PDB file of C-alpha atoms in Angstrom:
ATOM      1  CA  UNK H   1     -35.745-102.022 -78.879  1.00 38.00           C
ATOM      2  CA  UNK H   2     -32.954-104.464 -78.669  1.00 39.00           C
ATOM      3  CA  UNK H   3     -33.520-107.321 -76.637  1.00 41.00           C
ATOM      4  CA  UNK H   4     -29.633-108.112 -75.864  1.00 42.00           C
ATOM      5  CA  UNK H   5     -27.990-106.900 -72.419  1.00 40.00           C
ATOM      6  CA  UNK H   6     -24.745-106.735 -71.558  1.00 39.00           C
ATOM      7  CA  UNK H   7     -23.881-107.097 -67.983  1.00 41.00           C
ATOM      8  CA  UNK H   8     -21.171-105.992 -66.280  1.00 36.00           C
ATOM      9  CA  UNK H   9     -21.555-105.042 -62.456  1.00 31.00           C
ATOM     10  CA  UNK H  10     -24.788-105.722 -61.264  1.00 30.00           C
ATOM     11  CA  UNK H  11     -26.350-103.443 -58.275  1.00 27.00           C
ATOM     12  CA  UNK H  12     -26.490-106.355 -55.382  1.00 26.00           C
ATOM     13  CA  UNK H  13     -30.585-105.644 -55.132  1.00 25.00           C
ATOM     14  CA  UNK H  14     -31.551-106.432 -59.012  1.00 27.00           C
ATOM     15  CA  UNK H  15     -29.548-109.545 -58.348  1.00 29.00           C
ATOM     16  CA  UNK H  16     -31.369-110.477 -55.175  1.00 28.00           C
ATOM     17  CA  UNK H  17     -34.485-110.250 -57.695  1.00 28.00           C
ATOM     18  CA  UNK H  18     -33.220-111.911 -60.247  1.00 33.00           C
ATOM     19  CA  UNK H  19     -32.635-114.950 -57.997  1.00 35.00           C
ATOM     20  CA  UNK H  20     -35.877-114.982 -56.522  1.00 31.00           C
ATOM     21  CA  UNK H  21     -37.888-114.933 -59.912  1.00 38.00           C
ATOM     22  CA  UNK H  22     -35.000-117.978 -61.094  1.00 42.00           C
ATOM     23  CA  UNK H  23     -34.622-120.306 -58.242  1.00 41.00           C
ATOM     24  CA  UNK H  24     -38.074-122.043 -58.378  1.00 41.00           C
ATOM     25  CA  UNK H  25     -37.662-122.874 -62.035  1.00 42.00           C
ATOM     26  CA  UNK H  26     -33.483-123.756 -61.881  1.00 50.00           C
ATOM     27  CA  UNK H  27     -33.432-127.173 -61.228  1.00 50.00           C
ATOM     28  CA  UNK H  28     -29.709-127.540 -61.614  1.00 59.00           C
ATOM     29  CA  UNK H  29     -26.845-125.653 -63.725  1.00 68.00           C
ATOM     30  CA  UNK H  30     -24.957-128.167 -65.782  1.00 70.00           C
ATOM     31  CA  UNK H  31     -20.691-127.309 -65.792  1.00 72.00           C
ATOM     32  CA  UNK H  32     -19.269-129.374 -68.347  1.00 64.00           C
ATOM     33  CA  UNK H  33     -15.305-129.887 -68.905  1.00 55.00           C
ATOM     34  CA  UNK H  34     -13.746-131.364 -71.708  1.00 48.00           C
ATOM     35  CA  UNK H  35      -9.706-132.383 -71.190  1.00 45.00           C
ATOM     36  CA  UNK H  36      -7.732-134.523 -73.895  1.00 38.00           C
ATOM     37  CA  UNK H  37      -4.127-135.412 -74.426  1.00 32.00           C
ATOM     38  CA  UNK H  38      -2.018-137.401 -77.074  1.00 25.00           C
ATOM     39  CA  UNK H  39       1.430-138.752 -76.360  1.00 22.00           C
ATOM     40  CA  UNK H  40       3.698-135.719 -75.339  1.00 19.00           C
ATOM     41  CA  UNK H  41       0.936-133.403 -75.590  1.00 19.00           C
ATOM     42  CA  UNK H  42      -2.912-132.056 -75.324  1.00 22.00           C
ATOM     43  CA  UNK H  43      -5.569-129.787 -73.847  1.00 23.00           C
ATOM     44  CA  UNK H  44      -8.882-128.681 -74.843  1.00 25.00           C
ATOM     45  CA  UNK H  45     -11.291-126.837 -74.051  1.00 25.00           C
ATOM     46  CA  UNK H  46     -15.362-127.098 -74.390  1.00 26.00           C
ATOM     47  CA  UNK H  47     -17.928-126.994 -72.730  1.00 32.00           C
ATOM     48  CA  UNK H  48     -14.637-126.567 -70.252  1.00 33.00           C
ATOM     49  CA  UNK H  49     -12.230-127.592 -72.238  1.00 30.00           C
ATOM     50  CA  UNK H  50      -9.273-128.723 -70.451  1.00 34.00           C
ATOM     51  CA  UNK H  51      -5.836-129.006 -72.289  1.00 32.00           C
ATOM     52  CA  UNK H  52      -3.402-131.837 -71.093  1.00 35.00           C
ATOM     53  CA  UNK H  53       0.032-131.906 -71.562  1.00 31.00           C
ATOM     54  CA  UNK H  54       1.395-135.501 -71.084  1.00 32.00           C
ATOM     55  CA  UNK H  55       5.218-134.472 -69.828  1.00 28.00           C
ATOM     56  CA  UNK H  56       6.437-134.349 -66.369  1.00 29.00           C
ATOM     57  CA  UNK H  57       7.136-130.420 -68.120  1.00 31.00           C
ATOM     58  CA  UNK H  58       3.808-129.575 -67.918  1.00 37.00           C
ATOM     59  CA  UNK H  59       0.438-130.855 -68.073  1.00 60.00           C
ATOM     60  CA  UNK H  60      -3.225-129.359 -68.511  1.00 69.00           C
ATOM     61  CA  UNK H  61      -4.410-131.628 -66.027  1.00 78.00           C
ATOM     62  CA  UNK H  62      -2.509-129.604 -63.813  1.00 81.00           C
ATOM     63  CA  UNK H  63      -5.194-126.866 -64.022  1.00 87.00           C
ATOM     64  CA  UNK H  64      -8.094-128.909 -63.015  1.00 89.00           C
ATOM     65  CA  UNK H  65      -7.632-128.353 -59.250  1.00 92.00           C
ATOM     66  CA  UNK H  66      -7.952-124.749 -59.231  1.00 92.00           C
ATOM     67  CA  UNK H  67     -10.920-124.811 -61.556  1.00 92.00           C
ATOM     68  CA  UNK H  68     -12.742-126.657 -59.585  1.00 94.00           C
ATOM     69  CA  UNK H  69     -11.830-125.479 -56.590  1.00 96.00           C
ATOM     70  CA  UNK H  70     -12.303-121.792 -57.627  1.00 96.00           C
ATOM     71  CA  UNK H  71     -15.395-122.952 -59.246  1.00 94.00           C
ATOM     72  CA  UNK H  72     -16.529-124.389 -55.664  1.00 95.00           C
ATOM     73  CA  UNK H  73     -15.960-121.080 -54.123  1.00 96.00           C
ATOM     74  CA  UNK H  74     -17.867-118.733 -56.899  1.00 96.00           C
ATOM     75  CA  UNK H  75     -19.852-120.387 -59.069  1.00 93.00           C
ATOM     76  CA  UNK H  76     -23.576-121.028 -58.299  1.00 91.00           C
ATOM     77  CA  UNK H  77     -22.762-121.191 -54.685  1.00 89.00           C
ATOM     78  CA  UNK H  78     -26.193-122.690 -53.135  1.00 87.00           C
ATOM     79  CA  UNK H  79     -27.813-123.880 -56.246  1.00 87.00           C
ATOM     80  CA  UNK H  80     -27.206-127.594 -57.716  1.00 87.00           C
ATOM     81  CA  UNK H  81     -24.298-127.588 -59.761  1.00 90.00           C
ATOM     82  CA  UNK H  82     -22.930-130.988 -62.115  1.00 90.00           C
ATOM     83  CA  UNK H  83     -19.592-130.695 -63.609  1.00 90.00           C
ATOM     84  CA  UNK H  84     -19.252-133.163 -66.482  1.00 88.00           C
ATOM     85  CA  UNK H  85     -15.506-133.453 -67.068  1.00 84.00           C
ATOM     86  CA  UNK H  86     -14.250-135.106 -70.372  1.00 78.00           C
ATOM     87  CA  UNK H  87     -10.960-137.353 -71.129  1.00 76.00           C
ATOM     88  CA  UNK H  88      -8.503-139.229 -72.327  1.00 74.00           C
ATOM     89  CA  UNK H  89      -6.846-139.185 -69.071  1.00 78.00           C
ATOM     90  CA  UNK H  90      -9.390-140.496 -66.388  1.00 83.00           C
ATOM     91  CA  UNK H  91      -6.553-141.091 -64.180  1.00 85.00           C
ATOM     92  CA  UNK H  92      -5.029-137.709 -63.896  1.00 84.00           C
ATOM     93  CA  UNK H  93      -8.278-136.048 -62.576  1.00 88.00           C
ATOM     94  CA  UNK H  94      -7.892-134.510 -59.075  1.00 89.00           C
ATOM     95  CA  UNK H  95     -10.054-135.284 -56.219  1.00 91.00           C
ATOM     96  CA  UNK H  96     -11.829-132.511 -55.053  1.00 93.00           C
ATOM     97  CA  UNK H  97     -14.253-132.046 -52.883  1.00 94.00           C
ATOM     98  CA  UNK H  98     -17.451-130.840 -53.556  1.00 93.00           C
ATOM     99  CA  UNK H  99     -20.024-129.278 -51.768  1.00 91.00           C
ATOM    100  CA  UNK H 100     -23.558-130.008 -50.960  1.00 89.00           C
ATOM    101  CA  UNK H 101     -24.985-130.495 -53.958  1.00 87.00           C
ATOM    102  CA  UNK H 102     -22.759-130.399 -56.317  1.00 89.00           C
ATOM    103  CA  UNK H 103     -21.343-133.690 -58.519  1.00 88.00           C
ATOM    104  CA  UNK H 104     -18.574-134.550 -60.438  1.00 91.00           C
ATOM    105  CA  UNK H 105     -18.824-137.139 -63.338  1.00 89.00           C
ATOM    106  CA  UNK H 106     -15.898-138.210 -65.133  1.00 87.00           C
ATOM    107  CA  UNK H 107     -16.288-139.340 -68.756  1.00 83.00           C
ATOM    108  CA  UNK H 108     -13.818-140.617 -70.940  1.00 78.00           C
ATOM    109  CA  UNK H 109     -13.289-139.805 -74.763  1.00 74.00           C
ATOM    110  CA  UNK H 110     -10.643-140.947 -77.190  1.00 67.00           C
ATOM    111  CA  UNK H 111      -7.404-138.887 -78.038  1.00 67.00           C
ATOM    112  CA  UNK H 112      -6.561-136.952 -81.403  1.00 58.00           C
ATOM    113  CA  UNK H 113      -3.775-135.942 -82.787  1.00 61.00           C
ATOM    114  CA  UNK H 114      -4.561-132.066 -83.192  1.00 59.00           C
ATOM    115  CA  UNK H 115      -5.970-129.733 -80.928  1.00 55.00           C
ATOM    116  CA  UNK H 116      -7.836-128.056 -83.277  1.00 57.00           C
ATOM    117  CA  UNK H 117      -9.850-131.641 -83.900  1.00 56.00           C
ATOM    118  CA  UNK H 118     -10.590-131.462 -80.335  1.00 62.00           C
ATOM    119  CA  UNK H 119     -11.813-128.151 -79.791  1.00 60.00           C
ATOM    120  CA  UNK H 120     -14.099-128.714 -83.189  1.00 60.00           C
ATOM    121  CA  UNK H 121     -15.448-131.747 -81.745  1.00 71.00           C
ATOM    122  CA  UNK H 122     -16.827-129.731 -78.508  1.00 81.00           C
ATOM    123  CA  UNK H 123     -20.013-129.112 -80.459  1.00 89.00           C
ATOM    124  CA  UNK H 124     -20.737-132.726 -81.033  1.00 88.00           C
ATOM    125  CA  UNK H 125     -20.258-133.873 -77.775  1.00 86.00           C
ATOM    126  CA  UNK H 126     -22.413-130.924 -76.243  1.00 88.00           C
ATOM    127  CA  UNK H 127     -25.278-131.857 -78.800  1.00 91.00           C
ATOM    128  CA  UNK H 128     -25.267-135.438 -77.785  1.00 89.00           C
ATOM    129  CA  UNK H 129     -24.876-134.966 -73.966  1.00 89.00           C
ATOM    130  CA  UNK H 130     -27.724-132.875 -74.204  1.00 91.00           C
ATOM    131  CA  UNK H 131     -29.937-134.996 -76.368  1.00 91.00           C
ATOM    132  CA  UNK H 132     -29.376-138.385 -74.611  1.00 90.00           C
ATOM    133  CA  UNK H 133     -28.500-137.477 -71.016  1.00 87.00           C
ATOM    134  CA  UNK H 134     -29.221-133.912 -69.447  1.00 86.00           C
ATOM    135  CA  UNK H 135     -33.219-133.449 -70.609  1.00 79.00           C
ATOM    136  CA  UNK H 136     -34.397-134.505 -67.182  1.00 78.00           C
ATOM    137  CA  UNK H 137     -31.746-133.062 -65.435  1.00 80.00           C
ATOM    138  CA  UNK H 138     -30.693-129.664 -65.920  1.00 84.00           C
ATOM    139  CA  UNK H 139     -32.280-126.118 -66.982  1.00 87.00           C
ATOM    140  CA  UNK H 140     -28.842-124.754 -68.369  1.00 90.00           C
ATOM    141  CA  UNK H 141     -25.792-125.472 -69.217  1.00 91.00           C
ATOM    142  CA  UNK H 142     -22.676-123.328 -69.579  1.00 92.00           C
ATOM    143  CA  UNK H 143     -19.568-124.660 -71.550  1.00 89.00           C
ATOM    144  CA  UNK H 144     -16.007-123.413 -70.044  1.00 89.00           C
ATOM    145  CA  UNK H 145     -12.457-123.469 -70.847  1.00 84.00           C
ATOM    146  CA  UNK H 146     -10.771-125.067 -67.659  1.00 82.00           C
ATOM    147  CA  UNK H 147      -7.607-123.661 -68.415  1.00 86.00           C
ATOM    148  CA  UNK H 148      -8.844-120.551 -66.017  1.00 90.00           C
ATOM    149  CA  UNK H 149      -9.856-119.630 -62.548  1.00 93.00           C
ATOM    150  CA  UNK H 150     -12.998-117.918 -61.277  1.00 95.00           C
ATOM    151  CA  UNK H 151     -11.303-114.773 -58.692  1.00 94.00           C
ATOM    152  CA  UNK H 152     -15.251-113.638 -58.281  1.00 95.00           C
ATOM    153  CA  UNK H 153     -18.962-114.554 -57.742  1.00 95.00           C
ATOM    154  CA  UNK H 154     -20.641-115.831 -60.945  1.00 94.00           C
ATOM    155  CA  UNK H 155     -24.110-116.633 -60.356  1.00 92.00           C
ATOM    156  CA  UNK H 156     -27.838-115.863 -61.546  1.00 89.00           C
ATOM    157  CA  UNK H 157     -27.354-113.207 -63.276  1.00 93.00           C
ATOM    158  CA  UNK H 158     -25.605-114.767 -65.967  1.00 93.00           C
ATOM    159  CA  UNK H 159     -28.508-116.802 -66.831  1.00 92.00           C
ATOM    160  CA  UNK H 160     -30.425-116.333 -70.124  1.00 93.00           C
ATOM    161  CA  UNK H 161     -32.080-118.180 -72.426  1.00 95.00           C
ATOM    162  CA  UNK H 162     -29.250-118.282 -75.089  1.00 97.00           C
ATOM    163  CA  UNK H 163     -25.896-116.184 -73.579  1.00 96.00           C
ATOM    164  CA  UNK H 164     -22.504-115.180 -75.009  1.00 96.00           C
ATOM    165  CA  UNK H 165     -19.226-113.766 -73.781  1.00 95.00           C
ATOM    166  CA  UNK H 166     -17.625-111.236 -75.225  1.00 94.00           C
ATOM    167  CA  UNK H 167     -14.191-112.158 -76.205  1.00 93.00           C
ATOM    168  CA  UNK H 168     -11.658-110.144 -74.082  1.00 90.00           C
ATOM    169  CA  UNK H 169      -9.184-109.548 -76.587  1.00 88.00           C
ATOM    170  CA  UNK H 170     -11.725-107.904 -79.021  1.00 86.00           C
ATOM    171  CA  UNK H 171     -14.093-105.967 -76.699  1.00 88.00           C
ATOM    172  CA  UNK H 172     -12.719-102.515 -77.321  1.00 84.00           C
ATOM    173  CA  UNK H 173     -11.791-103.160 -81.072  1.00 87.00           C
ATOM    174  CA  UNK H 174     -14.033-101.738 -83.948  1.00 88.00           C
ATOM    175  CA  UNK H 175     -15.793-103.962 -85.912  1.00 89.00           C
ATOM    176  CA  UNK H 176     -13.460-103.975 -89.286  1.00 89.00           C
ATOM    177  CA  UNK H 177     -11.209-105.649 -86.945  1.00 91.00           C
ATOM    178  CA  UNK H 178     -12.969-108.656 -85.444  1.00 93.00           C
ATOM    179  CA  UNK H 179     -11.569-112.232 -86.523  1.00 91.00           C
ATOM    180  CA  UNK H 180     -14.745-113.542 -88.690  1.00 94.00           C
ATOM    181  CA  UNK H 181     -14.042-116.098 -91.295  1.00 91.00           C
ATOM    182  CA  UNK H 182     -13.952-114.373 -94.098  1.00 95.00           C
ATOM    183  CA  UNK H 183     -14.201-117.003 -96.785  1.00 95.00           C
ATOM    184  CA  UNK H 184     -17.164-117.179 -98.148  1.00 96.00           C
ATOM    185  CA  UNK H 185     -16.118-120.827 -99.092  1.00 97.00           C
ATOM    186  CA  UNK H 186     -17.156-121.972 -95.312  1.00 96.00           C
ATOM    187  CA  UNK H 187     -20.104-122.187 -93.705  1.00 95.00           C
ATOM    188  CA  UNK H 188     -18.717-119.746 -91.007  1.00 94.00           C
ATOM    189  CA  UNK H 189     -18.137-116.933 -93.382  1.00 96.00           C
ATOM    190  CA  UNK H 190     -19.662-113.460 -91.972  1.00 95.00           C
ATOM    191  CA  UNK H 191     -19.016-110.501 -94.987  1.00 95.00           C
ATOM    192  CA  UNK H 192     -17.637-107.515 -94.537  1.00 93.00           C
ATOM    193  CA  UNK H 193     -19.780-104.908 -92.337  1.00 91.00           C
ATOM    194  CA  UNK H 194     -21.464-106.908 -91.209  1.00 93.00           C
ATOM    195  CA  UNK H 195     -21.062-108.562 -87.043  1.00 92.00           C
ATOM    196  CA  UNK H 196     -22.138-107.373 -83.639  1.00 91.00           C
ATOM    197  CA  UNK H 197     -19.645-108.436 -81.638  1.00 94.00           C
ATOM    198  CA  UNK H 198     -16.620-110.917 -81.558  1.00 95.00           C
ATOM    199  CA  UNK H 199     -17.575-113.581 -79.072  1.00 96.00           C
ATOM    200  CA  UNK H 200     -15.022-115.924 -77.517  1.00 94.00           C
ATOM    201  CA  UNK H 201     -16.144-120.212 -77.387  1.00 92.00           C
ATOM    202  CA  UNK H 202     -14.239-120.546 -74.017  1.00 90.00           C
ATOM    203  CA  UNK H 203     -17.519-119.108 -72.752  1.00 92.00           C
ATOM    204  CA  UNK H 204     -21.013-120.090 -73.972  1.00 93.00           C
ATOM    205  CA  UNK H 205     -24.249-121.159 -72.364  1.00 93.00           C
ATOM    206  CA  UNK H 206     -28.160-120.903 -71.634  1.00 93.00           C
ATOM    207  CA  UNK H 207     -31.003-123.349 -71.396  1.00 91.00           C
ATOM    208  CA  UNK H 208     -30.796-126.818 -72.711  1.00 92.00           C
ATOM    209  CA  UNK H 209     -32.853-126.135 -75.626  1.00 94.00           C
ATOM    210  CA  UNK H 210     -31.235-123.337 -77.096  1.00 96.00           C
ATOM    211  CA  UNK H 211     -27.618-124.732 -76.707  1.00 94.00           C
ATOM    212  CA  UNK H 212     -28.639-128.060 -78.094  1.00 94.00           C
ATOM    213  CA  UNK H 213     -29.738-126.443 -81.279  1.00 96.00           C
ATOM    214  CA  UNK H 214     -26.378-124.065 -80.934  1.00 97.00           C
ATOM    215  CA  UNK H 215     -24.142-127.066 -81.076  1.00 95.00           C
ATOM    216  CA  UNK H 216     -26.134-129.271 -83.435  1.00 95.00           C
ATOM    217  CA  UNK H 217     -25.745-126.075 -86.338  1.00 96.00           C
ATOM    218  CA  UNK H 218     -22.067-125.569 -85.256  1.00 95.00           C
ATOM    219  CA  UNK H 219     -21.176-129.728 -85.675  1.00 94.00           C
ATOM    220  CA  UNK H 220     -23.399-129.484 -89.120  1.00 95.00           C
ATOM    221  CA  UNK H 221     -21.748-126.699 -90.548  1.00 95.00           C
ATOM    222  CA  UNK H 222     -18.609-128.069 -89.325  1.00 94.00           C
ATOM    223  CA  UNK H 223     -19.063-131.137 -90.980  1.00 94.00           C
ATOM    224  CA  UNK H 224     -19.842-129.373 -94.252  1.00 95.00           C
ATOM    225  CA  UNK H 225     -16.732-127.501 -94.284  1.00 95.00           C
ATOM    226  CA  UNK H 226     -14.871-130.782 -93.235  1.00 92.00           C
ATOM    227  CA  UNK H 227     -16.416-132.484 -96.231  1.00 95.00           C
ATOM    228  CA  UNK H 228     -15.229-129.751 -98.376  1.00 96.00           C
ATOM    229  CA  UNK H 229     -11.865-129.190 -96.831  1.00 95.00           C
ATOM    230  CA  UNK H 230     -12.087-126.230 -94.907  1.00 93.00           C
ATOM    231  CA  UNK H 231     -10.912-125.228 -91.657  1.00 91.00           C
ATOM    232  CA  UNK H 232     -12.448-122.024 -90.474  1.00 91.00           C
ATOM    233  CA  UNK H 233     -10.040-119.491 -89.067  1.00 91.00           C
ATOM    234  CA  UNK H 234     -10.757-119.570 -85.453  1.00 88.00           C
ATOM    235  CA  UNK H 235     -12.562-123.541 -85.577  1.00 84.00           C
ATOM    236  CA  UNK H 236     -15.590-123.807 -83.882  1.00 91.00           C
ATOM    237  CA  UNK H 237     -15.696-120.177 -82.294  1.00 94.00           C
ATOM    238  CA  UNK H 238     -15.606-119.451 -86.212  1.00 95.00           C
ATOM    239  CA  UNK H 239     -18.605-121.154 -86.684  1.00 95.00           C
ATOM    240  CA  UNK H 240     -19.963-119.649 -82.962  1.00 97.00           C
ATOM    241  CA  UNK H 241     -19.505-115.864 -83.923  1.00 97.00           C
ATOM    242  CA  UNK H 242     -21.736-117.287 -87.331  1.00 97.00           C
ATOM    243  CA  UNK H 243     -24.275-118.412 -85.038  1.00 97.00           C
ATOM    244  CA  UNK H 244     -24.814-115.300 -83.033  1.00 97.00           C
ATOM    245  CA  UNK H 245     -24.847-113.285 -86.180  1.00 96.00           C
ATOM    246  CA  UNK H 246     -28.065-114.916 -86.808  1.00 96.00           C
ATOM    247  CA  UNK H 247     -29.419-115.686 -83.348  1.00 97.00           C
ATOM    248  CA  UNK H 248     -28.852-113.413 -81.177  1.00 96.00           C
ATOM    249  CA  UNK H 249     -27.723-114.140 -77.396  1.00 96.00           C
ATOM    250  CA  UNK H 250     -30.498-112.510 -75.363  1.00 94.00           C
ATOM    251  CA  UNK H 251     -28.026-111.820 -72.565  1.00 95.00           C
ATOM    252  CA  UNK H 252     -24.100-110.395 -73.594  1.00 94.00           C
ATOM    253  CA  UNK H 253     -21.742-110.859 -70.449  1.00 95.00           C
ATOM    254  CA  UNK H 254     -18.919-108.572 -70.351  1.00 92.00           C
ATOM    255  CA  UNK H 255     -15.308-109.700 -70.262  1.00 92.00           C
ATOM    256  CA  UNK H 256     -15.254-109.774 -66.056  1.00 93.00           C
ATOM    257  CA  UNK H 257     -16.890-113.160 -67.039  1.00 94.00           C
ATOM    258  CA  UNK H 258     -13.935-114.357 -69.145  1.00 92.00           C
ATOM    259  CA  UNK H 259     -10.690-112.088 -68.986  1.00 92.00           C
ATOM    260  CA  UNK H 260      -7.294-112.593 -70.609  1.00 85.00           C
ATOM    261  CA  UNK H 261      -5.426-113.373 -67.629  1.00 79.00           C
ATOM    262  CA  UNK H 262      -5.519-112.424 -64.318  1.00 68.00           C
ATOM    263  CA  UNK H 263      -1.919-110.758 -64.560  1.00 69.00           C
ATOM    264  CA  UNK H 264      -2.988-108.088 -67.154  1.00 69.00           C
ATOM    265  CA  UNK H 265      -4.955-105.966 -65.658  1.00 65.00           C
ATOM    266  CA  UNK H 266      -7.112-102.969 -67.412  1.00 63.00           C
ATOM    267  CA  UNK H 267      -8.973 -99.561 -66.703  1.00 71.00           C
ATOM    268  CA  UNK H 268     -12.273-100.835 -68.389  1.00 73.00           C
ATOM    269  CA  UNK H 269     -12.447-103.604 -66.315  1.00 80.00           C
ATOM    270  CA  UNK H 270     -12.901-103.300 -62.854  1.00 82.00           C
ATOM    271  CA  UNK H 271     -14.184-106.562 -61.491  1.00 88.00           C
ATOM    272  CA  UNK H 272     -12.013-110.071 -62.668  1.00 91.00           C
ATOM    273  CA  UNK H 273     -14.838-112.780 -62.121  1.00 94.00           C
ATOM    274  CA  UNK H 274     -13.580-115.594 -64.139  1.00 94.00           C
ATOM    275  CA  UNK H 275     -10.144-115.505 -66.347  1.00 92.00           C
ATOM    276  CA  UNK H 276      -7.853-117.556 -67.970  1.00 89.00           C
ATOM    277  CA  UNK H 277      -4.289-118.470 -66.454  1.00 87.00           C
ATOM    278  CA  UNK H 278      -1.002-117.882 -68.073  1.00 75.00           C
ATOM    279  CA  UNK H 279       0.662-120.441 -69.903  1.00 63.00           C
ATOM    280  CA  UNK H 280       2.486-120.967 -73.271  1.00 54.00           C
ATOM    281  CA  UNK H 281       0.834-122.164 -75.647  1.00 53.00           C
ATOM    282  CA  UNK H 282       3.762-123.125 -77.895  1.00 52.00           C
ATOM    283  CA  UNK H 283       4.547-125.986 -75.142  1.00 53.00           C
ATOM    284  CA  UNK H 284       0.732-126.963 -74.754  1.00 48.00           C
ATOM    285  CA  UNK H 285      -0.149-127.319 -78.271  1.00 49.00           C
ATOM    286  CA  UNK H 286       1.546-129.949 -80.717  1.00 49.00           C
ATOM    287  CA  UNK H 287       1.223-128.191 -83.674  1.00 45.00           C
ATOM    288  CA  UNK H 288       0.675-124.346 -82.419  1.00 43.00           C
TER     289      UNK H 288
END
């Protein structure tokens, strides 16, 4: 019997379950955000990965607020909740104000010139976090774009020991489809026929264990390919569908829990929880 499950809706009384079993062990959910910029230009997303534009034109910063005020409204409401935001920017961070329980913490990083550097070097930061700060702390951890906005509740029933989102572009496509890195020169290579499902990075999480070990593999096998000089396809969500191949999320969320943008609506989807915003990513990214 497979052990993976998918959730979509969940009926409201196997969620008041759910919570009861949970909330004696979940100690607190760990949100991180990771936002960069470089001269005229950057974003990024990890753990939330926020993308900062530095022009009056635009800037990534820009979609902090509603993050975390969405995420205020919907996510975890009642349990503790730390958001660890990442920068280069320190300064441009919005106040917000948080609710009982839940905590901010600011932490900066250096800039780099490509935004496919930064959204590689998610993995690394994760693994070290983990290792050196959140052991005491935290029972999960889920890693988030914060170029998005949560329209619905996302709570305990997302939690799993080691959980993946299914990429909303490539829910409904077969197989023979699916972006994998198909070099079998990189460490992120999946051959033909083989896959369960194309999982998008702007989404990722579980218990501290199980992500640590997630994001130590990814930054190794990122390093190999770096020392070899290859870039997978798709970067670290590359090297994340390679993961999953071979350890299987024991809890799939459906795209509610990550959807293209809140503008595009579609008949498989009835329920929007969490999605990203529109923007153009020509103007975000310096070298898109």
């Amino acid at each position: 019997m497979c052990s993976t499950k998918i959730l979509g809706c969940r009926a409201s009384s196997s969620v008041v379950v759910e919570k009861l079993h949970l909330s004696s062990a979940l100690r607190r959910l760990i949100l991180l955000s990771y936002t960069s910029s470089w001269f005229s230009l950057f974003l990024h997303n990890c753990v939330l990965v926020c993308r900062n534009r530095q022009t009056d034109e635009l800037r990534y910063t820009r979609f902090l607020k509603d993050f975390l005020e969405s995420a205020e409204e919907h996510y975890f409401v009642g349990f503790r909740v730390h958001y660890y935001l990442f920068t280069d920017q320190p300064g441009e961070v919005p106040e917000v104000k948080m609710g009982e329980n839940h905590h901010l913490t600011v932490r900066s990083v250096p800039s780099m010139d490509r935004w496919q550097d930064i959204s590689m070097g998610r993995m690394e930061i994760l693994e070290k976090l983990i290792k050196n700060e959140l052991a005491s702390e935290a029972d999960y951890i889920f890693c988030l774009d914060v170029d998005t906005k949560f329209y619905g509740r996302w709570g305990v029933e997302s939690l799993g020991r080691l959980v993946g989102v299914i990429h909303p572009w490539f829910f409904d496509y077969p197989r023979d489809q699916f972006t994998y890195e198909r070099r079998p020169e990189s460490q992120a290579f999946i051959p033909a026929g083989e896959g369960d499902y194309y999982y998008t990075a702007a989404a990722f999480g579980g218990s501290l264990a199980d992500v640590h070990h997630l994001t130590k593999t990814c930054r190794e096998q990122l390093n190999i390919d770096a020392a070899n000089s290859i870039e997978a396809i798709w970067h670290e969500e590359s090297h994340l569908n390679k993961y999953f191949l071979y350890n299987k999320p024991n809890k799939l969320l459906s795209p509610e829990y990550l959807w293209r943008d809140i503008s595009i609506s579609a008949a498989q989807v009835k329920i929007i929880r969490f999605s990203h915003v529109a923007k153009n990513n020509e103007e975000v990214r310096p070298n898109f």
